Amino acid sequence: VNIGVADGTATGKEVYIDQVQLELGSVATPFEHRSYGDELRRCQRYFQKFYGSTNYWGSGAWYSTTQANIVIDTFGPMRADPAGTSSSVGDFRIGNSNMSGVPAVTGMIITTSGTALSGKFRLYITAGSGGAAGNGTVLLSYNGSTQGIINLDAEL
């Protein structure tokens, strides 16, 4: 697309383009109108980002005094089992929602096998202390100064 300005100057000129549909081939099809929500769901099949300064994302249970399993629901189905990555494990806490005496996460393994079908992924968490085998727990995405981020990428 080549857009020019009629009077030869570009100062203060703005051009807005809306509702463009690219077609393969020489035959145009009717314009396809998609809602923002529908387009977002289509994008989330390929990539999902989890973050938030005061949120907890999933719940689970301690299986020792320093290790826990957390299960987190995705925003919707993904096209394939994604690769999971996270920001620094120090950005996360595990425990209760009021951050009182909540241990820091010292290790995290993101397991995404079966995510495309189940809509869930699992975290294996290691923390310094504070757990009791069999007790419930939550993962907090905030360490008091930095928010944690988990990315799920199922790009082609």
mmCIF file with all atom_site columns, N, CA and C in Angstrom, residues 52-89:
data_model
loop_
_atom_site.group_PDB
_atom_site.id
_atom_site.type_symbol
_atom_site.label_atom_id
_atom_site.label_alt_id
_atom_site.label_comp_id
_atom_site.label_asym_id
_atom_site.label_entity_id
_atom_site.label_seq_id
_atom_site.pdbx_PDB_ins_code
_atom_site.Cartn_x
_atom_site.Cartn_y
_atom_site.Cartn_z
_atom_site.occupancy
_atom_site.B_iso_or_equiv
_atom_site.pdbx_formal_charge
_atom_site.auth_seq_id
_atom_site.auth_comp_id
_atom_site.auth_asym_id
_atom_site.auth_atom_id
_atom_site.pdbx_PDB_model_num
ATOM 1   N N  . GLY A 1 52 ? 0.327  -10.205 36.409 1.00 0.00 ? 52 GLY A N  1
ATOM 2   C CA . GLY A 1 52 ? -0.570 -9.406  37.233 1.00 0.00 ? 52 GLY A CA 1
ATOM 3   C C  . GLY A 1 52 ? 0.062  -9.175  38.587 1.00 0.00 ? 52 GLY A C  1
ATOM 4   N N  . SER A 1 53 ? 0.063  -7.963  39.050 1.00 0.00 ? 53 SER A N  1
ATOM 5   C CA . SER A 1 53 ? 0.844  -7.608  40.225 1.00 0.00 ? 53 SER A CA 1
ATOM 6   C C  . SER A 1 53 ? 0.284  -8.136  41.548 1.00 0.00 ? 53 SER A C  1
ATOM 7   N N  . THR A 1 54 ? -0.975 -8.444  41.635 1.00 0.00 ? 54 THR A N  1
ATOM 8   C CA . THR A 1 54 ? -1.507 -8.919  42.913 1.00 0.00 ? 54 THR A CA 1
ATOM 9   C C  . THR A 1 54 ? -2.333 -10.192 42.751 1.00 0.00 ? 54 THR A C  1
ATOM 10  N N  . ASN A 1 55 ? -2.222 -10.847 41.635 1.00 0.00 ? 55 ASN A N  1
ATOM 11  C CA . ASN A 1 55 ? -3.071 -12.001 41.367 1.00 0.00 ? 55 ASN A CA 1
ATOM 12  C C  . ASN A 1 55 ? -2.438 -13.303 41.814 1.00 0.00 ? 55 ASN A C  1
ATOM 13  N N  . TYR A 1 56 ? -3.290 -14.258 42.139 1.00 0.00 ? 56 TYR A N  1
ATOM 14  C CA . TYR A 1 56 ? -2.799 -15.623 42.199 1.00 0.00 ? 56 TYR A CA 1
ATOM 15  C C  . TYR A 1 56 ? -3.489 -16.364 41.074 1.00 0.00 ? 56 TYR A C  1
ATOM 16  N N  . TRP A 1 57 ? -2.764 -17.262 40.445 1.00 0.00 ? 57 TRP A N  1
ATOM 17  C CA . TRP A 1 57 ? -3.246 -17.860 39.202 1.00 0.00 ? 57 TRP A CA 1
ATOM 18  C C  . TRP A 1 57 ? -3.787 -19.258 39.330 1.00 0.00 ? 57 TRP A C  1
ATOM 19  N N  . GLY A 1 58 ? -3.257 -20.011 40.244 1.00 0.00 ? 58 GLY A N  1
ATOM 20  C CA . GLY A 1 58 ? -3.688 -21.391 40.319 1.00 0.00 ? 58 GLY A CA 1
ATOM 21  C C  . GLY A 1 58 ? -3.524 -21.913 41.727 1.00 0.00 ? 58 GLY A C  1
ATOM 22  N N  . SER A 1 59 ? -4.089 -23.059 41.950 1.00 0.00 ? 59 SER A N  1
ATOM 23  C CA . SER A 1 59 ? -3.977 -23.664 43.266 1.00 0.00 ? 59 SER A CA 1
ATOM 24  C C  . SER A 1 59 ? -3.382 -25.047 43.128 1.00 0.00 ? 59 SER A C  1
ATOM 25  N N  . GLY A 1 60 ? -2.947 -25.567 44.238 1.00 0.00 ? 60 GLY A N  1
ATOM 26  C CA . GLY A 1 60 ? -2.340 -26.879 44.242 1.00 0.00 ? 60 GLY A CA 1
ATOM 27  C C  . GLY A 1 60 ? -2.109 -27.349 45.654 1.00 0.00 ? 60 GLY A C  1
ATOM 28  N N  . ALA A 1 61 ? -1.122 -28.205 45.803 1.00 0.00 ? 61 ALA A N  1
ATOM 29  C CA . ALA A 1 61 ? -0.841 -28.768 47.119 1.00 0.00 ? 61 ALA A CA 1
ATOM 30  C C  . ALA A 1 61 ? 0.658  -28.973 47.289 1.00 0.00 ? 61 ALA A C  1
ATOM 31  N N  . TRP A 1 62 ? 1.092  -28.846 48.521 1.00 0.00 ? 62 TRP A N  1
ATOM 32  C CA . TRP A 1 62 ? 2.461  -29.173 48.886 1.00 0.00 ? 62 TRP A CA 1
ATOM 33  C C  . TRP A 1 62 ? 2.590  -30.686 48.895 1.00 0.00 ? 62 TRP A C  1
ATOM 34  N N  . TYR A 1 63 ? 3.696  -31.228 48.371 1.00 0.00 ? 63 TYR A N  1
ATOM 35  C CA . TYR A 1 63 ? 3.940  -32.655 48.519 1.00 0.00 ? 63 TYR A CA 1
ATOM 36  C C  . TYR A 1 63 ? 5.179  -32.915 49.367 1.00 0.00 ? 63 TYR A C  1
ATOM 37  N N  . SER A 1 64 ? 5.793  -31.849 49.863 1.00 0.00 ? 64 SER A N  1
ATOM 38  C CA . SER A 1 64 ? 6.836  -31.921 50.890 1.00 0.00 ? 64 SER A CA 1
ATOM 39  C C  . SER A 1 64 ? 6.881  -30.541 51.540 1.00 0.00 ? 64 SER A C  1
ATOM 40  N N  . THR A 1 65 ? 7.828  -30.284 52.415 1.00 0.00 ? 65 THR A N  1
ATOM 41  C CA . THR A 1 65 ? 7.909  -28.970 53.058 1.00 0.00 ? 65 THR A CA 1
ATOM 42  C C  . THR A 1 65 ? 8.479  -27.907 52.126 1.00 0.00 ? 65 THR A C  1
ATOM 43  N N  . THR A 1 66 ? 9.078  -28.326 50.994 1.00 0.00 ? 66 THR A N  1
ATOM 44  C CA . THR A 1 66 ? 9.690  -27.357 50.080 1.00 0.00 ? 66 THR A CA 1
ATOM 45  C C  . THR A 1 66 ? 9.214  -27.483 48.638 1.00 0.00 ? 66 THR A C  1
ATOM 46  N N  . GLN A 1 67 ? 8.321  -28.425 48.333 1.00 0.00 ? 67 GLN A N  1
ATOM 47  C CA . GLN A 1 67 ? 7.897  -28.633 46.952 1.00 0.00 ? 67 GLN A CA 1
ATOM 48  C C  . GLN A 1 67 ? 6.382  -28.730 46.855 1.00 0.00 ? 67 GLN A C  1
ATOM 49  N N  . ALA A 1 68 ? 5.860  -28.146 45.764 1.00 0.00 ? 68 ALA A N  1
ATOM 50  C CA . ALA A 1 68 ? 4.408  -28.134 45.547 1.00 0.00 ? 68 ALA A CA 1
ATOM 51  C C  . ALA A 1 68 ? 4.095  -28.272 44.070 1.00 0.00 ? 68 ALA A C  1
ATOM 52  N N  . ASN A 1 69 ? 2.886  -28.716 43.781 1.00 0.00 ? 69 ASN A N  1
ATOM 53  C CA . ASN A 1 69 ? 2.319  -28.746 42.431 1.00 0.00 ? 69 ASN A CA 1
ATOM 54  C C  . ASN A 1 69 ? 1.259  -27.677 42.350 1.00 0.00 ? 69 ASN A C  1
ATOM 55  N N  . ILE A 1 70 ? 1.255  -26.910 41.269 1.00 0.00 ? 70 ILE A N  1
ATOM 56  C CA . ILE A 1 70 ? 0.222  -25.898 41.023 1.00 0.00 ? 70 ILE A CA 1
ATOM 57  C C  . ILE A 1 70 ? -0.376 -26.182 39.642 1.00 0.00 ? 70 ILE A C  1
ATOM 58  N N  . VAL A 1 71 ? -1.695 -26.114 39.521 1.00 0.00 ? 71 VAL A N  1
ATOM 59  C CA . VAL A 1 71 ? -2.366 -26.276 38.232 1.00 0.00 ? 71 VAL A CA 1
ATOM 60  C C  . VAL A 1 71 ? -3.013 -24.951 37.869 1.00 0.00 ? 71 VAL A C  1
ATOM 61  N N  . ILE A 1 72 ? -2.780 -24.492 36.627 1.00 0.00 ? 72 ILE A N  1
ATOM 62  C CA . ILE A 1 72 ? -3.308 -23.211 36.164 1.00 0.00 ? 72 ILE A CA 1
ATOM 63  C C  . ILE A 1 72 ? -4.136 -23.441 34.897 1.00 0.00 ? 72 ILE A C  1
ATOM 64  N N  . ASP A 1 73 ? -5.327 -22.859 34.848 1.00 0.00 ? 73 ASP A N  1
ATOM 65  C CA . ASP A 1 73 ? -6.170 -22.919 33.650 1.00 0.00 ? 73 ASP A CA 1
ATOM 66  C C  . ASP A 1 73 ? -5.672 -21.919 32.622 1.00 0.00 ? 73 ASP A C  1
ATOM 67  N N  . THR A 1 74 ? -5.689 -22.316 31.360 1.00 0.00 ? 74 THR A N  1
ATOM 68  C CA . THR A 1 74 ? -5.360 -21.381 30.282 1.00 0.00 ? 74 THR A CA 1
ATOM 69  C C  . THR A 1 74 ? -6.594 -20.533 29.975 1.00 0.00 ? 74 THR A C  1
ATOM 70  N N  . PHE A 1 75 ? -6.428 -19.543 29.098 1.00 0.00 ? 75 PHE A N  1
ATOM 71  C CA . PHE A 1 75 ? -7.539 -18.673 28.705 1.00 0.00 ? 75 PHE A CA 1
ATOM 72  C C  . PHE A 1 75 ? -8.454 -19.334 27.692 1.00 0.00 ? 75 PHE A C  1
ATOM 73  N N  . GLY A 1 76 ? -8.078 -20.503 27.216 1.00 0.00 ? 76 GLY A N  1
ATOM 74  C CA . GLY A 1 76 ? -8.847 -21.228 26.218 1.00 0.00 ? 76 GLY A CA 1
ATOM 75  C C  . GLY A 1 76 ? -7.943 -22.225 25.535 1.00 0.00 ? 76 GLY A C  1
ATOM 76  N N  . PRO A 1 77 ? -8.505 -23.022 24.641 1.00 0.00 ? 77 PRO A N  1
ATOM 77  C CA . PRO A 1 77 ? -7.699 -24.058 23.985 1.00 0.00 ? 77 PRO A CA 1
ATOM 78  C C  . PRO A 1 77 ? -6.573 -23.459 23.142 1.00 0.00 ? 77 PRO A C  1
ATOM 79  N N  . MET A 1 78 ? -5.474 -24.210 23.058 1.00 0.00 ? 78 MET A N  1
ATOM 80  C CA . MET A 1 78 ? -4.338 -23.798 22.231 1.00 0.00 ? 78 MET A CA 1
ATOM 81  C C  . MET A 1 78 ? -4.203 -24.787 21.079 1.00 0.00 ? 78 MET A C  1
ATOM 82  N N  . ARG A 1 79 ? -3.559 -24.365 20.009 1.00 0.00 ? 79 ARG A N  1
ATOM 83  C CA . ARG A 1 79 ? -3.468 -25.187 18.805 1.00 0.00 ? 79 ARG A CA 1
ATOM 84  C C  . ARG A 1 79 ? -2.609 -26.426 18.998 1.00 0.00 ? 79 ARG A C  1
ATOM 85  N N  . ALA A 1 80 ? -1.671 -26.394 19.937 1.00 0.00 ? 80 ALA A N  1
ATOM 86  C CA . ALA A 1 80 ? -0.785 -27.511 20.251 1.00 0.00 ? 80 ALA A CA 1
ATOM 87  C C  . ALA A 1 80 ? -0.264 -27.296 21.664 1.00 0.00 ? 80 ALA A C  1
ATOM 88  N N  . ASP A 1 81 ? 0.380  -28.308 22.209 1.00 0.00 ? 81 ASP A N  1
ATOM 89  C CA . ASP A 1 81 ? 0.999  -28.127 23.523 1.00 0.00 ? 81 ASP A CA 1
ATOM 90  C C  . ASP A 1 81 ? 2.080  -27.054 23.403 1.00 0.00 ? 81 ASP A C  1
ATOM 91  N N  . PRO A 1 82 ? 1.999  -26.000 24.206 1.00 0.00 ? 82 PRO A N  1
ATOM 92  C CA . PRO A 1 82 ? 2.917  -24.874 24.070 1.00 0.00 ? 82 PRO A CA 1
ATOM 93  C C  . PRO A 1 82 ? 4.248  -25.100 24.786 1.00 0.00 ? 82 PRO A C  1
ATOM 94  N N  . ALA A 1 83 ? 5.219  -24.278 24.438 1.00 0.00 ? 83 ALA A N  1
ATOM 95  C CA . ALA A 1 83 ? 6.450  -24.174 25.221 1.00 0.00 ? 83 ALA A CA 1
ATOM 96  C C  . ALA A 1 83 ? 6.173  -23.158 26.318 1.00 0.00 ? 83 ALA A C  1
ATOM 97  N N  . GLY A 1 84 ? 6.582  -23.449 27.539 1.00 0.00 ? 84 GLY A N  1
ATOM 98  C CA . GLY A 1 84 ? 6.346  -22.542 28.656 1.00 0.00 ? 84 GLY A CA 1
ATOM 99  C C  . GLY A 1 84 ? 7.638  -21.913 29.139 1.00 0.00 ? 84 GLY A C  1
ATOM 100 N N  . THR A 1 85 ? 7.623  -20.601 29.328 1.00 0.00 ? 85 THR A N  1
ATOM 101 C CA . THR A 1 85 ? 8.771  -19.878 29.876 1.00 0.00 ? 85 THR A CA 1
ATOM 102 C C  . THR A 1 85 ? 8.271  -18.922 30.949 1.00 0.00 ? 85 THR A C  1
ATOM 103 N N  . SER A 1 86 ? 9.183  -18.513 31.835 1.00 0.00 ? 86 SER A N  1
ATOM 104 C CA . SER A 1 86 ? 8.781  -17.587 32.881 1.00 0.00 ? 86 SER A CA 1
ATOM 105 C C  . SER A 1 86 ? 9.852  -16.538 33.106 1.00 0.00 ? 86 SER A C  1
ATOM 106 N N  . SER A 1 87 ? 9.441  -15.464 33.763 1.00 0.00 ? 87 SER A N  1
ATOM 107 C CA . SER A 1 87 ? 10.410 -14.486 34.244 1.00 0.00 ? 87 SER A CA 1
ATOM 108 C C  . SER A 1 87 ? 11.176 -15.142 35.394 1.00 0.00 ? 87 SER A C  1
ATOM 109 N N  . SER A 1 88 ? 12.006 -14.416 36.054 1.00 0.00 ? 88 SER A N  1
ATOM 110 C CA . SER A 1 88 ? 12.801 -14.948 37.155 1.00 0.00 ? 88 SER A CA 1
ATOM 111 C C  . SER A 1 88 ? 11.910 -15.613 38.207 1.00 0.00 ? 88 SER A C  1
ATOM 112 N N  . VAL A 1 89 ? 12.325 -16.778 38.699 1.00 0.00 ? 89 VAL A N  1
ATOM 113 C CA . VAL A 1 89 ? 11.519 -17.456 39.715 1.00 0.00 ? 89 VAL A CA 1
ATOM 114 C C  . VAL A 1 89 ? 11.409 -16.610 40.978 1.00 0.00 ? 89 VAL A C  1
#
